[in-house]
Amino acid sequence: MPGKAGTKELRYPSNGKTIYHRPLARGRTSELSQASFAYLFSEMVSYAQKRVTGISDLENRLNVQGHPIGVKLLDLLLIREPPRSQARPLTIVALLHFIKGAVFQHLFGRAADGLEKSSDANTPDEYLIIDNEPLVNAYVSVPRDMDKLSCAAFVAGIVEGVCDGAAFPARVTAHTVGGKEEGEMWPGKTVFLVKFQGEVLEREALLGVGKG
Amino acid sequence: MLETRLSATVFALIIINKAGGLIYNKTFHEAGLNKISTNDLLVLAGTFHGVHAITARLNPIKNPAAAAGITAPAPNPAAPPGILTRPEPQSGLEVLESENFRLQCFNTMTGTKFLLFTDTAQANVDVTIRRVYELYADYVMKNPFYQLEMPVRCDMFDRKLLSYIREINSR
């Protein structure tokens, strides 16, 4: 109920226009303050940090926070595509290119820096999306006793949401690979490891795509 | 190799929290200052904090109304009428100079103090110290793992600070 005092409900703007009243197709790029986002994200991490049992639990919570964003973002971005390319991506490669391009462009204002297939023959279901300096980690210094943690797990959750929404169930994790040695060009380099589930590859094989 | 004394150098940085505790110290140039122990640094931070508090109260009287015990803050004459402004904070000790170094203090609105030890010939220290404050606001305050008023242990802050000071010192 808008304007009801004393209740713990969402507050609505006084003119009654929420974000849902805005038209979906917005052509111009809308930018937000990076500082406000940094503070918000910092609080999200602190919130996720409460009552966690370990680092993987914390990453999992961040992942869960991002997941619904990804599912919704897929629909929104497809609606905004030109009508002839509004179909959802149907192959793994098309999906990953969509994430690398459209999704990253929408979220961070630039495409991801790289896209690779796992070179290990035992894991043909793994793909890597590479981001040299993730926006969410711009101001985050992970303490030494938690050096396995990457707060980009939130972004991994968004990517996972996009994959799940496009019917490519996957598990996405974020790993910081930079910062090992002094004077590196990208100390915050992060890899998003996309591990698709078995049935996705099975379907891909049946359709005869992705055989190289 | 002939040791040449650099004419303008930033020697060290100390950050003191609003309770007078030392939360960060970093030496950028080994030859500038004698090394003192961590204990002495803590004493220095605490002492400086106390001295700063007293000097802030020594301020010459700027506002006679406030000094006479009238609690309502007089409006800032520079501000347009009708707009309430926050009174200027009392500044206190800002610069301390010896024969060999100069200590510049920057006190933030929340009472955190940045102390920069530089060579006496160093110019534009206030610009440098504001940039350091900016780095602190970015890489310490926006870090979800930093606890307020606790010692600063942020890799990103260290990295950015070092590269900024190195750039200044190599000028």
Short mmCIF file of C-alpha atoms in Angstrom, two decimals:
data_model
loop_
_atom_site.label_atom_id
_atom_site.label_comp_id
_atom_site.label_asym_id
_atom_site.label_seq_id
_atom_site.Cartn_x
_atom_site.Cartn_y
_atom_site.Cartn_z
CA MET A 1 0.00 0.00 0.00
CA PRO A 2 1.65 3.26 -1.00
CA GLY A 3 2.03 5.90 1.62
CA LYS A 4 0.96 3.81 4.58
CA ALA A 5 2.94 4.93 7.57
CA GLY A 6 4.45 2.52 10.01
CA THR A 7 4.51 -0.52 7.76
CA LYS A 8 7.72 -2.15 6.65
CA GLU A 9 6.74 -2.17 3.00
CA LEU A 10 8.50 -0.76 -0.01
CA ARG A 11 8.17 2.96 -0.33
CA TYR A 12 6.80 4.39 -3.53
CA PRO A 13 7.62 7.78 -5.05
CA SER A 14 4.97 10.39 -4.32
CA ASN A 15 3.86 10.64 -7.96
CA GLY A 16 3.20 6.89 -8.01
CA LYS A 17 5.59 6.26 -10.89
CA THR A 18 7.89 3.38 -10.08
CA ILE A 19 10.64 1.92 -12.21
CA TYR A 20 8.00 -0.45 -13.66
CA HIS A 21 6.15 2.45 -15.21
CA ARG A 22 9.05 3.38 -17.42
CA PRO A 23 9.06 2.16 -21.02
CA LEU A 24 11.18 -0.96 -21.52
CA ALA A 25 12.75 0.17 -24.74
CA ARG A 26 15.13 2.87 -23.70
CA GLY A 27 17.65 3.64 -26.35
CA ARG A 28 19.97 6.05 -24.62
CA THR A 29 22.51 4.80 -22.17
CA SER A 30 21.72 5.62 -18.60
CA GLU A 31 24.65 5.94 -16.27
CA LEU A 32 24.80 5.66 -12.52
CA SER A 33 27.26 6.95 -10.00
CA GLN A 34 30.03 4.45 -9.43
CA ALA A 35 30.51 5.69 -5.87
CA SER A 36 26.90 5.00 -4.93
CA PHE A 37 27.15 1.57 -6.46
CA ALA A 38 30.40 0.91 -4.60
CA TYR A 39 28.77 1.78 -1.27
CA LEU A 40 25.69 -0.29 -2.08
CA PHE A 41 27.78 -3.25 -3.15
CA SER A 42 29.93 -2.88 -0.05
CA GLU A 43 26.80 -3.16 2.09
CA MET A 44 25.61 -6.15 0.04
CA VAL A 45 28.86 -7.95 0.78
CA SER A 46 28.65 -7.04 4.48
CA TYR A 47 25.06 -8.29 4.53
CA ALA A 48 26.03 -11.55 2.85
CA GLN A 49 28.87 -11.89 5.33
CA LYS A 50 26.55 -12.18 8.29
CA ARG A 51 26.08 -15.71 9.58
CA VAL A 52 28.15 -17.37 6.87
CA THR A 53 30.07 -20.54 7.61
CA GLY A 54 32.91 -20.02 5.18
CA ILE A 55 34.20 -18.42 2.04
CA SER A 56 32.31 -20.71 -0.32
CA ASP A 57 29.13 -20.01 1.62
CA LEU A 58 29.73 -16.26 1.25
CA GLU A 59 30.35 -16.64 -2.48
CA ASN A 60 27.22 -18.69 -2.74
CA ARG A 61 25.17 -15.96 -1.06
CA LEU A 62 26.53 -13.33 -3.41
CA ASN A 63 25.77 -15.66 -6.29
CA VAL A 64 22.17 -16.04 -5.08
CA GLN A 65 21.83 -12.25 -4.88
CA GLY A 66 22.86 -11.93 -8.52
CA HIS A 67 20.86 -14.81 -9.94
CA PRO A 68 17.39 -13.18 -10.18
CA ILE A 69 18.98 -10.13 -11.82
CA GLY A 70 20.35 -12.35 -14.58
CA VAL A 71 17.05 -14.09 -15.22
CA LYS A 72 15.23 -10.78 -15.59
CA LEU A 73 18.03 -9.10 -17.49
CA LEU A 74 17.86 -11.74 -20.21
CA ASP A 75 14.26 -10.86 -20.99
CA LEU A 76 14.84 -7.13 -20.79
CA LEU A 77 17.85 -7.16 -23.08
CA LEU A 78 16.16 -9.42 -25.63
CA ILE A 79 13.14 -7.09 -25.73
CA ARG A 80 15.48 -4.20 -26.41
CA GLU A 81 17.17 -6.01 -29.29
CA PRO A 82 15.97 -5.18 -32.80
CA PRO A 83 12.91 -7.33 -33.66
CA ARG A 84 14.70 -9.77 -35.97
CA SER A 85 17.24 -10.80 -33.31
CA GLN A 86 14.87 -11.01 -30.37
CA ALA A 87 15.03 -14.79 -30.17
CA ARG A 88 16.97 -16.06 -27.18
CA PRO A 89 20.42 -17.50 -27.95
CA LEU A 90 20.09 -21.12 -29.03
CA THR A 91 23.66 -22.37 -28.92
CA ILE A 92 26.32 -22.19 -26.23
CA VAL A 93 28.54 -19.98 -28.34
CA ALA A 94 25.72 -17.61 -29.20
CA LEU A 95 24.73 -17.43 -25.55
CA LEU A 96 28.27 -16.71 -24.38
CA HIS A 97 28.69 -14.02 -27.03
CA PHE A 98 25.42 -12.51 -25.88
CA ILE A 99 26.70 -12.44 -22.29
CA LYS A 100 30.11 -11.11 -23.26
CA GLY A 101 28.60 -8.41 -25.43
CA ALA A 102 25.07 -7.30 -24.55
CA VAL A 103 24.93 -8.29 -20.88
CA PHE A 104 28.33 -6.87 -19.94
CA GLN A 105 27.69 -3.80 -22.06
CA HIS A 106 24.45 -3.18 -20.21
CA LEU A 107 25.85 -3.82 -16.75
CA PHE A 108 29.30 -2.28 -16.98
CA GLY A 109 29.29 -0.13 -20.10
CA ARG A 110 31.83 -2.27 -21.93
CA ALA A 111 32.09 -5.81 -23.25
CA ALA A 112 34.02 -8.50 -21.38
CA ASP A 113 37.68 -8.78 -22.30
CA GLY A 114 37.79 -12.36 -23.44
CA LEU A 115 35.94 -15.57 -24.07
CA GLU A 116 37.66 -18.94 -24.05
CA LYS A 117 36.82 -22.59 -24.14
CA SER A 118 38.53 -24.66 -21.49
CA SER A 119 41.66 -26.18 -23.01
CA ASP A 120 41.36 -29.24 -20.79
CA ALA A 121 39.94 -32.14 -22.83
CA ASN A 122 38.34 -33.63 -19.71
CA THR A 123 36.10 -30.64 -19.19
CA PRO A 124 34.47 -29.83 -22.52
CA ASP A 125 31.57 -28.30 -20.60
CA GLU A 126 33.63 -25.43 -19.23
CA TYR A 127 33.93 -21.98 -20.75
CA LEU A 128 35.78 -18.93 -19.46
CA ILE A 129 34.62 -15.33 -19.60
CA ILE A 130 37.49 -13.01 -18.79
CA ASP A 131 37.15 -9.57 -17.25
CA ASN A 132 40.38 -7.65 -16.71
CA GLU A 133 39.03 -5.28 -14.10
CA PRO A 134 35.59 -6.13 -12.80
CA LEU A 135 33.60 -3.08 -11.77
CA VAL A 136 32.34 -4.69 -8.58
CA ASN A 137 35.90 -5.32 -7.39
CA ALA A 138 37.12 -1.80 -8.21
CA TYR A 139 37.42 -0.78 -4.56
CA VAL A 140 37.45 -4.15 -2.84
CA SER A 141 40.60 -5.44 -1.16
CA VAL A 142 40.09 -8.96 0.06
CA PRO A 143 41.85 -9.64 3.39
CA ARG A 144 44.73 -12.10 3.30
CA ASP A 145 42.98 -14.78 5.28
CA MET A 146 40.20 -14.91 2.69
CA ASP A 147 42.31 -14.70 -0.46
CA LYS A 148 40.26 -17.36 -2.23
CA LEU A 149 37.24 -15.10 -2.16
CA SER A 150 36.18 -13.09 -5.18
CA CYS A 151 33.33 -10.65 -4.70
CA ALA A 152 32.69 -10.93 -8.43
CA ALA A 153 30.68 -13.99 -7.37
CA PHE A 154 27.80 -11.54 -7.56
CA VAL A 155 28.46 -11.04 -11.28
CA ALA A 156 28.87 -14.80 -11.64
CA GLY A 157 25.37 -15.09 -10.18
CA ILE A 158 24.03 -12.69 -12.80
CA VAL A 159 25.72 -14.69 -15.59
CA GLU A 160 24.32 -17.89 -14.11
CA GLY A 161 20.86 -16.32 -14.08
CA VAL A 162 21.17 -15.44 -17.77
CA CYS A 163 22.28 -18.99 -18.61
CA ASP A 164 19.49 -20.55 -16.55
CA GLY A 165 16.92 -18.18 -18.04
CA ALA A 166 17.99 -19.11 -21.56
CA ALA A 167 17.55 -22.82 -20.69
CA PHE A 168 21.25 -23.54 -20.53
CA PRO A 169 21.50 -24.61 -16.89
CA ALA A 170 25.01 -23.89 -15.69
CA ARG A 171 27.09 -23.28 -12.60
CA VAL A 172 29.14 -20.09 -12.77
CA THR A 173 31.96 -19.23 -10.38
CA ALA A 174 34.32 -16.26 -10.24
CA HIS A 175 38.05 -16.61 -9.71
CA THR A 176 40.60 -13.86 -9.30
CA VAL A 177 43.66 -14.80 -11.32
CA GLY A 178 45.59 -11.52 -11.25
CA GLY A 179 47.55 -9.92 -8.43
CA LYS A 180 50.04 -12.75 -8.05
CA GLU A 181 53.13 -10.74 -8.89
CA GLU A 182 54.18 -7.14 -8.54
CA GLY A 183 53.67 -4.65 -11.36
CA GLU A 184 51.09 -6.64 -13.25
CA MET A 185 48.98 -4.86 -15.82
CA TRP A 186 45.67 -6.23 -14.54
CA PRO A 187 45.96 -7.04 -10.84
CA GLY A 188 42.22 -7.59 -10.59
CA LYS A 189 41.87 -9.93 -13.57
CA THR A 190 38.93 -12.22 -12.98
CA VAL A 191 37.76 -15.34 -14.78
CA PHE A 192 34.15 -16.42 -14.74
CA LEU A 193 34.09 -20.18 -15.09
CA VAL A 194 30.88 -21.30 -16.78
CA LYS A 195 30.26 -25.02 -16.31
CA PHE A 196 27.25 -26.18 -18.27
CA GLN A 197 25.28 -29.19 -17.13
CA GLY A 198 25.46 -32.47 -18.99
CA GLU A 199 22.13 -32.19 -20.75
CA VAL A 200 23.15 -28.93 -22.39
CA LEU A 201 26.10 -30.59 -24.11
CA GLU A 202 23.97 -33.59 -24.98
CA ARG A 203 21.43 -31.35 -26.69
CA GLU A 204 24.20 -29.46 -28.40
CA ALA A 205 25.58 -32.75 -29.76
CA LEU A 206 22.14 -33.85 -30.96
CA LEU A 207 21.66 -30.58 -32.78
CA GLY A 208 25.03 -31.03 -34.37
CA VAL A 209 26.46 -27.70 -33.33
CA GLY A 210 29.65 -26.95 -31.51
CA LYS A 211 31.53 -29.85 -33.05
CA GLY A 212 34.17 -27.49 -34.33
CA MET B 1 77.45 6.14 -5.96
CA LEU B 2 77.12 9.66 -4.74
CA GLU B 3 74.16 10.10 -2.49
CA THR B 4 72.25 13.09 -3.72
CA ARG B 5 69.71 14.61 -1.43
CA LEU B 6 66.41 14.87 -3.22
CA SER B 7 65.15 18.40 -3.04
CA ALA B 8 61.46 17.60 -2.86
CA THR B 9 60.26 14.33 -1.44
CA VAL B 10 57.31 12.89 0.39
CA PHE B 11 58.79 10.87 3.25
CA ALA B 12 55.93 9.24 5.08
CA LEU B 13 52.20 9.15 5.72
CA ILE B 14 50.35 8.58 8.98
CA ILE B 15 46.60 8.29 9.40
CA ILE B 16 45.08 8.86 12.84
CA ASN B 17 41.49 7.93 13.59
CA LYS B 18 39.13 10.19 15.47
CA ALA B 19 40.00 8.61 18.81
CA GLY B 20 43.70 9.34 18.37
CA GLY B 21 44.75 5.83 17.40
CA LEU B 22 47.26 5.16 14.67
CA ILE B 23 45.51 3.28 11.88
CA TYR B 24 48.00 3.55 9.05
CA ASN B 25 51.64 4.40 8.56
CA LYS B 26 53.78 4.10 5.51
CA THR B 27 57.33 5.23 4.73
CA PHE B 28 57.97 6.14 1.12
CA HIS B 29 61.55 7.30 1.28
CA GLU B 30 63.95 5.53 3.61
CA ALA B 31 66.65 8.20 3.72
CA GLY B 32 64.36 11.02 4.81
CA LEU B 33 63.48 10.29 8.41
CA ASN B 34 65.07 8.19 11.08
CA LYS B 35 63.24 4.98 11.75
CA ILE B 36 61.22 4.99 14.93
CA SER B 37 59.57 2.02 16.55
CA THR B 38 55.89 1.25 16.17
CA ASN B 39 55.43 2.07 19.83
CA ASP B 40 56.87 5.54 19.32
CA LEU B 41 54.66 6.02 16.30
CA LEU B 42 51.61 5.20 18.41
CA VAL B 43 52.74 7.72 21.02
CA LEU B 44 53.34 10.30 18.28
CA ALA B 45 49.83 9.72 16.92
CA GLY B 46 48.22 10.02 20.33
CA THR B 47 50.24 13.08 21.29
CA PHE B 48 49.56 14.82 18.01
CA HIS B 49 45.88 14.11 18.42
CA GLY B 50 45.90 15.76 21.85
CA VAL B 51 47.93 18.74 20.73
CA HIS B 52 45.64 19.17 17.73
CA ALA B 53 42.59 19.17 19.97
CA ILE B 54 44.09 21.88 22.17
CA THR B 55 45.28 24.03 19.28
CA ALA B 56 41.81 23.83 17.75
CA ARG B 57 40.46 25.47 20.91
CA LEU B 58 43.18 28.11 20.84
CA ASN B 59 41.76 29.47 17.60
CA PRO B 60 41.43 33.25 17.57
CA ILE B 61 37.83 34.26 18.06
CA LYS B 62 36.19 34.57 14.67
CA ASN B 63 32.61 34.81 15.75
CA PRO B 64 31.96 37.10 18.73
CA ALA B 65 28.34 35.97 19.10
CA ALA B 66 29.33 32.35 19.56
CA ALA B 67 32.08 33.34 21.95
CA ALA B 68 29.63 35.28 24.10
CA GLY B 69 27.74 32.05 24.71
CA ILE B 70 24.89 32.50 22.24
CA THR B 71 24.26 29.00 20.99
CA ALA B 72 22.51 29.78 17.72
CA PRO B 73 25.11 29.63 14.96
CA ALA B 74 25.42 32.88 13.13
CA PRO B 75 24.90 32.51 9.39
CA ASN B 76 27.96 32.38 7.24
CA PRO B 77 28.25 35.85 5.70
CA ALA B 78 29.52 34.41 2.41
CA ALA B 79 26.50 32.17 1.97
CA PRO B 80 23.34 33.43 0.30
CA PRO B 81 20.66 34.45 2.80
CA GLY B 82 18.09 31.89 3.80
CA ILE B 83 20.40 28.91 3.42
CA LEU B 84 21.61 27.28 6.59
CA THR B 85 25.28 26.49 6.52
CA ARG B 86 27.41 24.37 8.72
CA PRO B 87 29.84 26.47 10.73
CA GLU B 88 33.45 26.22 9.72
CA PRO B 89 35.18 23.59 11.83
CA GLN B 90 37.92 24.86 14.05
CA SER B 91 41.06 24.05 12.21
CA GLY B 92 43.80 23.56 14.79
CA LEU B 93 47.40 22.68 14.04
CA GLU B 94 48.02 22.37 10.32
CA VAL B 95 51.73 22.59 9.68
CA LEU B 96 54.72 21.74 11.82
CA GLU B 97 58.12 22.49 10.40
CA SER B 98 61.59 21.55 11.46
CA GLU B 99 64.94 22.10 9.80
CA ASN B 100 64.73 18.86 7.90
CA PHE B 101 61.11 18.05 7.39
CA ARG B 102 57.69 19.53 7.27
CA LEU B 103 54.63 17.90 8.74
CA GLN B 104 51.33 18.76 7.15
CA CYS B 105 48.09 17.75 8.83
CA PHE B 106 44.75 17.41 7.11
CA ASN B 107 41.77 16.99 9.40
CA THR B 108 38.66 15.59 7.73
CA MET B 109 35.11 16.52 8.67
CA THR B 110 34.81 13.33 10.68
CA GLY B 111 38.02 13.90 12.63
CA THR B 112 40.32 11.52 10.82
CA LYS B 113 43.75 13.07 10.45
CA PHE B 114 46.19 12.60 7.60
CA LEU B 115 49.77 13.50 8.46
CA LEU B 116 52.21 13.85 5.61
CA PHE B 117 55.92 14.15 6.33
CA THR B 118 57.66 15.88 3.45
CA ASP B 119 60.84 17.67 2.63
CA THR B 120 60.75 21.36 3.52
CA ALA B 121 61.02 22.27 -0.17
CA GLN B 122 58.02 20.18 -1.20
CA ALA B 123 55.37 22.27 -2.92
CA ASN B 124 51.62 21.76 -3.12
CA VAL B 125 51.42 19.45 -0.15
CA ASP B 126 47.78 20.33 0.41
CA VAL B 127 46.96 19.06 -3.08
CA THR B 128 48.87 15.85 -2.42
CA ILE B 129 47.18 15.29 0.92
CA ARG B 130 43.72 15.83 -0.57
CA ARG B 131 44.49 13.27 -3.24
CA VAL B 132 45.58 10.86 -0.51
CA TYR B 133 42.27 11.52 1.24
CA GLU B 134 40.48 10.77 -2.01
CA LEU B 135 42.33 7.48 -2.32
CA TYR B 136 41.38 6.70 1.28
CA ALA B 137 37.73 7.47 0.59
CA ASP B 138 37.79 5.24 -2.48
CA TYR B 139 39.86 2.25 -1.51
CA VAL B 140 39.36 2.10 2.24
CA MET B 141 35.87 3.40 2.90
CA LYS B 142 34.31 1.57 -0.06
CA ASN B 143 35.95 -1.71 0.89
CA PRO B 144 33.39 -4.06 2.47
CA PHE B 145 36.06 -5.73 4.59
CA TYR B 146 37.29 -2.57 6.30
CA GLN B 147 36.02 -1.99 9.81
CA LEU B 148 35.69 1.63 10.82
CA GLU B 149 38.36 3.04 13.12
CA MET B 150 40.46 -0.11 12.77
CA PRO B 151 43.94 -0.34 11.23
CA VAL B 152 43.89 -0.05 7.45
CA ARG B 153 44.94 -3.22 5.69
CA CYS B 154 43.80 -2.79 2.11
CA ASP B 155 46.05 -3.96 -0.72
CA MET B 156 44.37 -1.71 -3.26
CA PHE B 157 44.92 1.37 -1.10
CA ASP B 158 48.60 0.46 -0.62
CA ARG B 159 49.06 -0.08 -4.34
CA LYS B 160 47.37 3.13 -5.46
CA LEU B 161 49.05 5.20 -2.75
CA LEU B 162 52.51 3.90 -3.58
CA SER B 163 52.13 4.54 -7.28
CA TYR B 164 50.80 8.05 -6.62
CA ILE B 165 53.61 9.00 -4.20
CA ARG B 166 56.23 7.42 -6.45
CA GLU B 167 55.01 9.63 -9.26
CA ILE B 168 55.37 12.71 -7.06
CA ASN B 169 58.77 11.73 -5.73
CA SER B 170 60.18 11.09 -9.19
CA ARG B 171 59.14 14.48 -10.47
#
